[in-house]
């Protein structure tokens, strides 16, 4: 059975077993062990890929999209420093209204008993796989899109309905880009790729944290600039999501990353996006340098 964390746990134990060895010796032994373990796991992947995909998706969901109290602590360690002087900056009536509507969306959980939520999930499937009939809202087929298991609703616990709305917006408005990332159509890919749908939920949550959207109004420069953009374009958050997903995939390829490095890729993506949202000449979402990724 594929197991995500034990190799790291064993590496720590190995370091404790050789207190008299030099640090270089310890690193060499760990490297030999890790390479051997990676070879073993790659062999297991070839024999049981569907099981590994399920386990990998579960790792992503548990480690990065878990309860808000846990993941909030993870992201707050690298969050923007807040400056009290920004707290009282004024919002225009349009900015305030649109920010409130966006924050209402953030508070909407995914409810698998609601017909409109069920329909949204079906729509996502048929945009992703237009020629493949869906067996049901609970089906092993969902794993093909990168969900944790046969019931996608269980993966929304960390981010709610907005993460499904983000995926749907991406699929409907930038279908070529959506399918290119879904099917990993470009680049020199790792043997173990990130699960598309679960990665998408992580991107949604990363943006919410980065823009400080759980506060009454953002108190960081990227968040403040985003609210200004939101006042001009109510779809700004959804478009920013599509850009961020593209940026994450581009970073993944540039870093030659594999599944264990997803969290680092997400952090690098966040830093790059923060810089772009802090540029003085960015007045609308289309001004972001990374916007062109949607049309490459």
mmCIF file of C-alpha atoms in Angstrom:
data_model
loop_
_atom_site.group_PDB
_atom_site.id
_atom_site.type_symbol
_atom_site.label_atom_id
_atom_site.label_comp_id
_atom_site.label_asym_id
_atom_site.label_seq_id
_atom_site.Cartn_x
_atom_site.Cartn_y
_atom_site.Cartn_z
ATOM 1 C CA UNK A 1 0.000 0.000 0.000
ATOM 2 C CA UNK A 2 1.252 3.418 -0.887
ATOM 3 C CA UNK A 3 1.890 5.570 2.186
ATOM 4 C CA UNK A 4 2.701 9.260 1.996
ATOM 5 C CA UNK A 5 4.197 10.133 5.363
ATOM 6 C CA UNK A 6 6.073 7.073 6.723
ATOM 7 C CA UNK A 7 9.215 7.541 4.544
ATOM 8 C CA UNK A 8 9.725 10.978 6.119
ATOM 9 C CA UNK A 9 9.098 9.563 9.562
ATOM 10 C CA UNK A 10 11.672 6.854 8.952
ATOM 11 C CA UNK A 11 14.193 9.380 7.735
ATOM 12 C CA UNK A 12 13.924 11.207 11.037
ATOM 13 C CA UNK A 13 14.431 7.953 12.920
ATOM 14 C CA UNK A 14 17.521 7.157 10.857
ATOM 15 C CA UNK A 15 19.078 10.484 11.789
ATOM 16 C CA UNK A 16 18.554 9.666 15.467
ATOM 17 C CA UNK A 17 20.267 6.305 15.124
ATOM 18 C CA UNK A 18 23.670 7.684 14.076
ATOM 19 C CA UNK A 19 24.621 10.396 16.608
ATOM 20 C CA UNK A 20 28.332 9.783 16.103
ATOM 21 C CA UNK A 21 28.260 10.101 12.325
ATOM 22 C CA UNK A 22 29.084 13.293 10.476
ATOM 23 C CA UNK A 23 26.223 15.303 9.019
ATOM 24 C CA UNK A 24 27.514 14.535 5.524
ATOM 25 C CA UNK A 25 27.381 10.815 6.243
ATOM 26 C CA UNK A 26 23.822 11.107 7.490
ATOM 27 C CA UNK A 27 22.744 13.003 4.400
ATOM 28 C CA UNK A 28 24.367 10.427 2.124
ATOM 29 C CA UNK A 29 22.638 7.524 3.835
ATOM 30 C CA UNK A 30 19.324 9.319 3.798
ATOM 31 C CA UNK A 31 19.717 10.104 0.121
ATOM 32 C CA UNK A 32 20.467 6.457 -0.700
ATOM 33 C CA UNK A 33 17.459 5.361 1.339
ATOM 34 C CA UNK A 34 15.145 7.933 -0.270
ATOM 35 C CA UNK A 35 16.216 7.043 -3.798
ATOM 36 C CA UNK A 36 15.644 3.365 -3.094
ATOM 37 C CA UNK A 37 12.245 4.114 -1.592
ATOM 38 C CA UNK A 38 11.300 6.276 -4.570
ATOM 39 C CA UNK A 39 12.268 3.464 -6.954
ATOM 40 C CA UNK A 40 10.134 1.019 -4.962
ATOM 41 C CA UNK A 41 7.161 3.368 -4.967
ATOM 42 C CA UNK A 42 7.452 4.062 -8.694
ATOM 43 C CA UNK A 43 7.325 0.316 -9.272
ATOM 44 C CA UNK A 44 4.218 0.108 -7.097
ATOM 45 C CA UNK A 45 2.674 2.971 -9.117
ATOM 46 C CA UNK A 46 3.023 0.965 -12.307
ATOM 47 C CA UNK A 47 1.215 -2.004 -10.734
ATOM 48 C CA UNK A 48 -1.590 -0.171 -8.958
ATOM 49 C CA UNK A 49 -1.990 3.339 -10.368
ATOM 50 C CA UNK A 50 -5.687 3.787 -9.565
ATOM 51 C CA UNK A 51 -5.098 3.030 -5.887
ATOM 52 C CA UNK A 52 -2.165 5.446 -5.750
ATOM 53 C CA UNK A 53 -4.223 8.234 -7.340
ATOM 54 C CA UNK A 54 -6.862 7.765 -4.645
ATOM 55 C CA UNK A 55 -4.286 7.799 -1.859
ATOM 56 C CA UNK A 56 -2.485 10.796 -3.350
ATOM 57 C CA UNK A 57 -5.700 12.786 -3.582
ATOM 58 C CA UNK A 58 -6.430 11.932 0.031
ATOM 59 C CA UNK A 59 -3.012 13.251 1.047
ATOM 60 C CA UNK A 60 -3.627 16.543 -0.714
ATOM 61 C CA UNK A 61 -7.071 16.910 0.833
ATOM 62 C CA UNK A 62 -6.013 15.985 4.350
ATOM 63 C CA UNK A 63 -2.779 17.942 4.359
ATOM 64 C CA UNK A 64 -3.852 21.118 2.619
ATOM 65 C CA UNK A 65 -7.632 21.409 2.518
ATOM 66 C CA UNK A 66 -8.494 20.183 5.980
ATOM 67 C CA UNK A 67 -10.408 22.015 8.702
ATOM 68 C CA UNK A 68 -10.010 25.778 8.479
ATOM 69 C CA UNK A 69 -8.488 26.079 11.929
ATOM 70 C CA UNK A 70 -5.632 23.787 10.895
ATOM 71 C CA UNK A 71 -4.945 25.050 7.400
ATOM 72 C CA UNK A 72 -5.349 28.643 8.521
ATOM 73 C CA UNK A 73 -2.356 28.159 10.805
ATOM 74 C CA UNK A 74 -0.351 26.703 7.931
ATOM 75 C CA UNK A 75 -0.906 29.657 5.637
ATOM 76 C CA UNK A 76 -0.732 32.343 8.314
ATOM 77 C CA UNK A 77 2.934 31.572 8.831
ATOM 78 C CA UNK A 78 3.656 32.938 5.366
ATOM 79 C CA UNK A 79 0.832 35.452 5.116
ATOM 80 C CA UNK A 80 1.218 39.146 4.374
ATOM 81 C CA UNK A 81 2.130 41.308 7.336
ATOM 82 C CA UNK A 82 -0.745 43.576 8.190
ATOM 83 C CA UNK A 83 -0.299 47.249 8.824
ATOM 84 C CA UNK A 84 -2.780 48.948 11.110
ATOM 85 C CA UNK A 85 -2.753 52.093 8.990
ATOM 86 C CA UNK A 86 -4.546 50.153 6.230
ATOM 87 C CA UNK A 87 -7.533 49.180 8.388
ATOM 88 C CA UNK A 88 -9.533 52.362 7.838
ATOM 89 C CA UNK A 89 -9.010 52.880 4.115
ATOM 90 C CA UNK A 90 -12.310 53.798 2.452
ATOM 91 C CA UNK A 91 -14.277 51.613 0.079
ATOM 92 C CA UNK A 92 -16.538 52.931 -2.628
ATOM 93 C CA UNK A 93 -20.170 51.765 -2.449
ATOM 94 C CA UNK A 94 -19.534 49.474 -5.444
ATOM 95 C CA UNK A 95 -16.434 47.952 -3.860
ATOM 96 C CA UNK A 96 -18.194 47.418 -0.542
ATOM 97 C CA UNK A 97 -21.219 45.797 -2.156
ATOM 98 C CA UNK A 98 -19.176 43.446 -4.310
ATOM 99 C CA UNK A 99 -16.846 42.502 -1.483
ATOM 100 C CA UNK A 100 -19.847 41.633 0.702
ATOM 101 C CA UNK A 101 -21.312 39.444 -2.052
ATOM 102 C CA UNK A 102 -17.981 37.657 -2.477
ATOM 103 C CA UNK A 103 -17.736 37.081 1.271
ATOM 104 C CA UNK A 104 -21.257 35.648 1.251
ATOM 105 C CA UNK A 105 -20.072 33.153 -1.348
ATOM 106 C CA UNK A 106 -17.208 32.170 0.949
ATOM 107 C CA UNK A 107 -19.691 31.263 3.686
ATOM 108 C CA UNK A 108 -21.716 28.879 1.496
ATOM 109 C CA UNK A 109 -20.858 25.233 2.190
ATOM 110 C CA UNK A 110 -21.291 22.584 -0.457
ATOM 111 C CA UNK A 111 -24.579 20.796 0.220
ATOM 112 C CA UNK A 112 -24.958 17.556 -1.694
ATOM 113 C CA UNK A 113 -28.706 17.577 -0.981
ATOM 114 C CA UNK A 114 -29.275 20.859 -2.843
ATOM 115 C CA UNK A 115 -30.403 20.381 -6.472
ATOM 116 C CA UNK A 116 -28.457 23.427 -7.683
ATOM 117 C CA UNK A 117 -25.247 22.124 -6.110
ATOM 118 C CA UNK A 118 -25.847 18.699 -7.635
ATOM 119 C CA UNK A 119 -26.414 20.288 -11.024
ATOM 120 C CA UNK A 120 -23.212 22.314 -10.735
ATOM 121 C CA UNK A 121 -21.267 19.140 -10.073
ATOM 122 C CA UNK A 122 -22.838 17.407 -13.067
ATOM 123 C CA UNK A 123 -22.072 20.428 -15.244
ATOM 124 C CA UNK A 124 -18.430 20.241 -14.242
ATOM 125 C CA UNK A 125 -18.269 16.591 -15.244
ATOM 126 C CA UNK A 126 -19.811 17.073 -18.664
ATOM 127 C CA UNK A 127 -17.625 20.058 -19.467
ATOM 128 C CA UNK A 128 -14.568 18.017 -18.499
ATOM 129 C CA UNK A 129 -15.695 14.799 -20.195
ATOM 130 C CA UNK A 130 -18.443 15.726 -22.704
ATOM 131 C CA UNK A 131 -18.504 12.299 -24.340
ATOM 132 C CA UNK A 132 -18.527 10.202 -21.165
ATOM 133 C CA UNK A 133 -21.811 9.438 -19.408
ATOM 134 C CA UNK A 134 -21.690 9.981 -15.656
ATOM 135 C CA UNK A 135 -22.880 7.024 -13.597
ATOM 136 C CA UNK A 136 -23.921 9.231 -10.679
ATOM 137 C CA UNK A 137 -22.867 11.882 -8.204
ATOM 138 C CA UNK A 138 -21.182 9.083 -6.295
ATOM 139 C CA UNK A 139 -19.063 7.136 -8.721
ATOM 140 C CA UNK A 140 -15.522 5.865 -9.117
ATOM 141 C CA UNK A 141 -15.417 7.973 -12.285
ATOM 142 C CA UNK A 142 -14.760 11.127 -10.249
ATOM 143 C CA UNK A 143 -11.259 9.930 -9.489
ATOM 144 C CA UNK A 144 -10.437 10.525 -13.150
ATOM 145 C CA UNK A 145 -10.788 14.245 -12.481
ATOM 146 C CA UNK A 146 -8.563 14.088 -9.418
ATOM 147 C CA UNK A 147 -11.080 13.878 -6.580
ATOM 148 C CA UNK A 148 -10.196 11.992 -3.422
ATOM 149 C CA UNK A 149 -12.780 9.271 -3.866
ATOM 150 C CA UNK A 150 -16.089 8.403 -5.484
ATOM 151 C CA UNK A 151 -17.959 11.214 -3.687
ATOM 152 C CA UNK A 152 -16.548 14.672 -4.566
ATOM 153 C CA UNK A 153 -18.716 16.372 -1.945
ATOM 154 C CA UNK A 154 -16.371 15.131 0.772
ATOM 155 C CA UNK A 155 -13.534 17.206 -0.705
ATOM 156 C CA UNK A 156 -15.342 20.535 -0.285
ATOM 157 C CA UNK A 157 -15.187 20.585 3.501
ATOM 158 C CA UNK A 158 -12.220 22.978 3.601
ATOM 159 C CA UNK A 159 -13.432 25.578 1.107
ATOM 160 C CA UNK A 160 -17.127 25.199 0.388
ATOM 161 C CA UNK A 161 -19.204 25.744 -2.712
ATOM 162 C CA UNK A 162 -17.044 28.570 -4.049
ATOM 163 C CA UNK A 163 -14.289 26.105 -4.932
ATOM 164 C CA UNK A 164 -16.735 24.280 -7.222
ATOM 165 C CA UNK A 165 -17.876 27.616 -8.654
ATOM 166 C CA UNK A 166 -14.237 28.459 -9.382
ATOM 167 C CA UNK A 167 -13.684 25.197 -11.249
ATOM 168 C CA UNK A 168 -16.889 25.683 -13.213
ATOM 169 C CA UNK A 169 -15.951 29.251 -14.139
ATOM 170 C CA UNK A 170 -12.546 28.030 -15.329
ATOM 171 C CA UNK A 171 -14.131 25.264 -17.414
ATOM 172 C CA UNK A 172 -16.787 27.484 -18.983
ATOM 173 C CA UNK A 173 -14.730 30.581 -19.692
ATOM 174 C CA UNK A 174 -11.310 29.143 -20.532
ATOM 175 C CA UNK A 175 -12.073 25.608 -21.749
ATOM 176 C CA UNK A 176 -8.807 25.168 -23.672
ATOM 177 C CA UNK A 177 -6.753 26.124 -20.641
ATOM 178 C CA UNK A 178 -8.955 24.033 -18.341
ATOM 179 C CA UNK A 179 -8.576 20.878 -20.408
ATOM 180 C CA UNK A 180 -4.865 21.423 -20.948
ATOM 181 C CA UNK A 181 -4.302 21.413 -17.196
ATOM 182 C CA UNK A 182 -6.835 18.672 -16.495
ATOM 183 C CA UNK A 183 -5.204 16.271 -18.937
ATOM 184 C CA UNK A 184 -1.624 17.533 -18.317
ATOM 185 C CA UNK A 185 -1.158 18.079 -22.035
ATOM 186 C CA UNK A 186 2.026 20.154 -21.958
ATOM 187 C CA UNK A 187 5.451 20.004 -20.382
ATOM 188 C CA UNK A 188 7.800 17.367 -19.042
ATOM 189 C CA UNK A 189 5.559 15.883 -16.375
ATOM 190 C CA UNK A 190 6.398 14.017 -13.201
ATOM 191 C CA UNK A 191 5.507 10.354 -12.835
ATOM 192 C CA UNK A 192 3.173 11.315 -10.011
ATOM 193 C CA UNK A 193 1.194 14.397 -10.978
ATOM 194 C CA UNK A 194 -0.944 16.562 -8.733
ATOM 195 C CA UNK A 195 -4.652 15.552 -8.700
ATOM 196 C CA UNK A 196 -6.396 18.262 -10.712
ATOM 197 C CA UNK A 197 -9.631 18.771 -8.761
ATOM 198 C CA UNK A 198 -8.090 18.648 -5.297
ATOM 199 C CA UNK A 199 -5.332 21.012 -6.440
ATOM 200 C CA UNK A 200 -8.061 23.365 -7.626
ATOM 201 C CA UNK A 201 -9.606 23.458 -4.157
ATOM 202 C CA UNK A 202 -6.196 24.303 -2.725
ATOM 203 C CA UNK A 203 -5.832 27.177 -5.183
ATOM 204 C CA UNK A 204 -9.204 28.575 -4.080
ATOM 205 C CA UNK A 205 -8.247 28.468 -0.432
ATOM 206 C CA UNK A 206 -4.813 29.928 -1.097
ATOM 207 C CA UNK A 207 -6.422 32.946 -2.784
ATOM 208 C CA UNK A 208 -8.892 33.472 0.064
ATOM 209 C CA UNK A 209 -6.053 33.499 2.568
ATOM 210 C CA UNK A 210 -3.717 35.594 0.438
ATOM 211 C CA UNK A 211 -6.338 38.299 -0.177
ATOM 212 C CA UNK A 212 -7.405 38.311 3.497
ATOM 213 C CA UNK A 213 -11.022 37.784 2.503
ATOM 214 C CA UNK A 214 -12.075 36.416 5.889
ATOM 215 C CA UNK A 215 -11.558 39.916 7.344
ATOM 216 C CA UNK A 216 -14.188 42.648 7.141
ATOM 217 C CA UNK A 217 -11.977 44.147 4.447
ATOM 218 C CA UNK A 218 -8.473 43.158 3.325
ATOM 219 C CA UNK A 219 -5.570 44.608 5.316
ATOM 220 C CA UNK A 220 -2.729 43.640 3.003
ATOM 221 C CA UNK A 221 -1.580 45.396 -0.151
ATOM 222 C CA UNK A 222 -2.520 42.600 -2.611
ATOM 223 C CA UNK A 223 -5.936 42.343 -0.968
ATOM 224 C CA UNK A 224 -6.494 46.081 -1.035
ATOM 225 C CA UNK A 225 -5.585 46.265 -4.709
ATOM 226 C CA UNK A 226 -7.824 43.297 -5.415
ATOM 227 C CA UNK A 227 -10.831 45.066 -3.858
ATOM 228 C CA UNK A 228 -10.134 48.034 -6.115
ATOM 229 C CA UNK A 229 -10.133 45.679 -9.122
ATOM 230 C CA UNK A 230 -13.256 43.937 -7.820
ATOM 231 C CA UNK A 231 -15.038 47.281 -7.851
ATOM 232 C CA UNK A 232 -14.511 47.411 -11.607
ATOM 233 C CA UNK A 233 -15.136 43.726 -12.363
ATOM 234 C CA UNK A 234 -17.312 41.495 -10.190
ATOM 235 C CA UNK A 235 -15.827 38.375 -11.818
ATOM 236 C CA UNK A 236 -12.313 39.388 -10.717
ATOM 237 C CA UNK A 237 -11.988 36.646 -8.088
ATOM 238 C CA UNK A 238 -13.004 33.880 -10.482
ATOM 239 C CA UNK A 239 -10.680 35.155 -13.207
ATOM 240 C CA UNK A 240 -7.875 35.477 -10.655
ATOM 241 C CA UNK A 241 -8.495 31.846 -9.722
ATOM 242 C CA UNK A 242 -7.973 30.771 -13.329
ATOM 243 C CA UNK A 243 -4.762 32.794 -13.519
ATOM 244 C CA UNK A 244 -3.522 31.346 -10.227
ATOM 245 C CA UNK A 245 -4.216 27.783 -11.391
ATOM 246 C CA UNK A 246 -2.229 28.445 -14.562
ATOM 247 C CA UNK A 247 0.589 30.004 -12.525
ATOM 248 C CA UNK A 248 0.679 26.998 -10.214
ATOM 249 C CA UNK A 249 0.949 24.599 -13.141
ATOM 250 C CA UNK A 250 3.672 26.727 -14.758
ATOM 251 C CA UNK A 251 5.624 26.719 -11.486
ATOM 252 C CA UNK A 252 5.112 22.971 -11.188
ATOM 253 C CA UNK A 253 6.746 22.470 -14.566
ATOM 254 C CA UNK A 254 9.502 25.025 -13.970
ATOM 255 C CA UNK A 255 10.439 23.385 -10.669
ATOM 256 C CA UNK A 256 10.239 19.863 -12.173
ATOM 257 C CA UNK A 257 8.049 19.129 -9.176
ATOM 258 C CA UNK A 258 6.477 15.904 -8.038
ATOM 259 C CA UNK A 259 3.657 15.263 -5.572
ATOM 260 C CA UNK A 260 5.724 15.773 -2.421
ATOM 261 C CA UNK A 261 6.610 19.305 -3.531
ATOM 262 C CA UNK A 262 3.089 20.533 -4.194
ATOM 263 C CA UNK A 263 2.951 22.631 -1.031
ATOM 264 C CA UNK A 264 6.178 24.406 -1.974
ATOM 265 C CA UNK A 265 4.889 25.016 -5.507
ATOM 266 C CA UNK A 266 1.752 26.575 -4.030
ATOM 267 C CA UNK A 267 3.831 28.857 -1.795
ATOM 268 C CA UNK A 268 5.969 30.020 -4.719
ATOM 269 C CA UNK A 269 2.806 30.651 -6.734
ATOM 270 C CA UNK A 270 1.377 32.713 -3.913
ATOM 271 C CA UNK A 271 4.502 34.870 -3.630
ATOM 272 C CA UNK A 272 4.527 35.533 -7.365
ATOM 273 C CA UNK A 273 0.847 36.448 -7.382
ATOM 274 C CA UNK A 274 1.308 38.758 -4.394
ATOM 275 C CA UNK A 275 4.025 40.611 -6.276
ATOM 276 C CA UNK A 276 1.873 41.000 -9.365
ATOM 277 C CA UNK A 277 -1.105 42.256 -7.354
ATOM 278 C CA UNK A 278 1.168 44.829 -5.699
ATOM 279 C CA UNK A 279 2.250 46.456 -8.972
ATOM 280 C CA UNK A 280 1.195 50.076 -9.290
ATOM 281 C CA UNK A 281 0.090 49.798 -12.913
ATOM 282 C CA UNK A 282 -2.348 46.933 -12.307
ATOM 283 C CA UNK A 283 -5.784 48.536 -12.509
ATOM 284 C CA UNK A 284 -7.778 45.601 -13.834
ATOM 285 C CA UNK A 285 -7.373 41.847 -13.753
ATOM 286 C CA UNK A 286 -6.186 41.808 -17.375
ATOM 287 C CA UNK A 287 -3.185 43.962 -16.375
ATOM 288 C CA UNK A 288 -1.614 41.133 -14.386
ATOM 289 C CA UNK A 289 1.467 39.853 -16.243
ATOM 290 C CA UNK A 290 0.315 36.249 -15.709
ATOM 291 C CA UNK A 291 -3.070 36.891 -17.344
ATOM 292 C CA UNK A 292 -1.611 35.891 -20.718
ATOM 293 C CA UNK A 293 -1.084 32.339 -19.397
ATOM 294 C CA UNK A 294 -4.784 31.749 -20.021
ATOM 295 C CA UNK A 295 -4.230 32.157 -23.759
ATOM 296 C CA UNK A 296 -0.910 30.452 -24.337
#
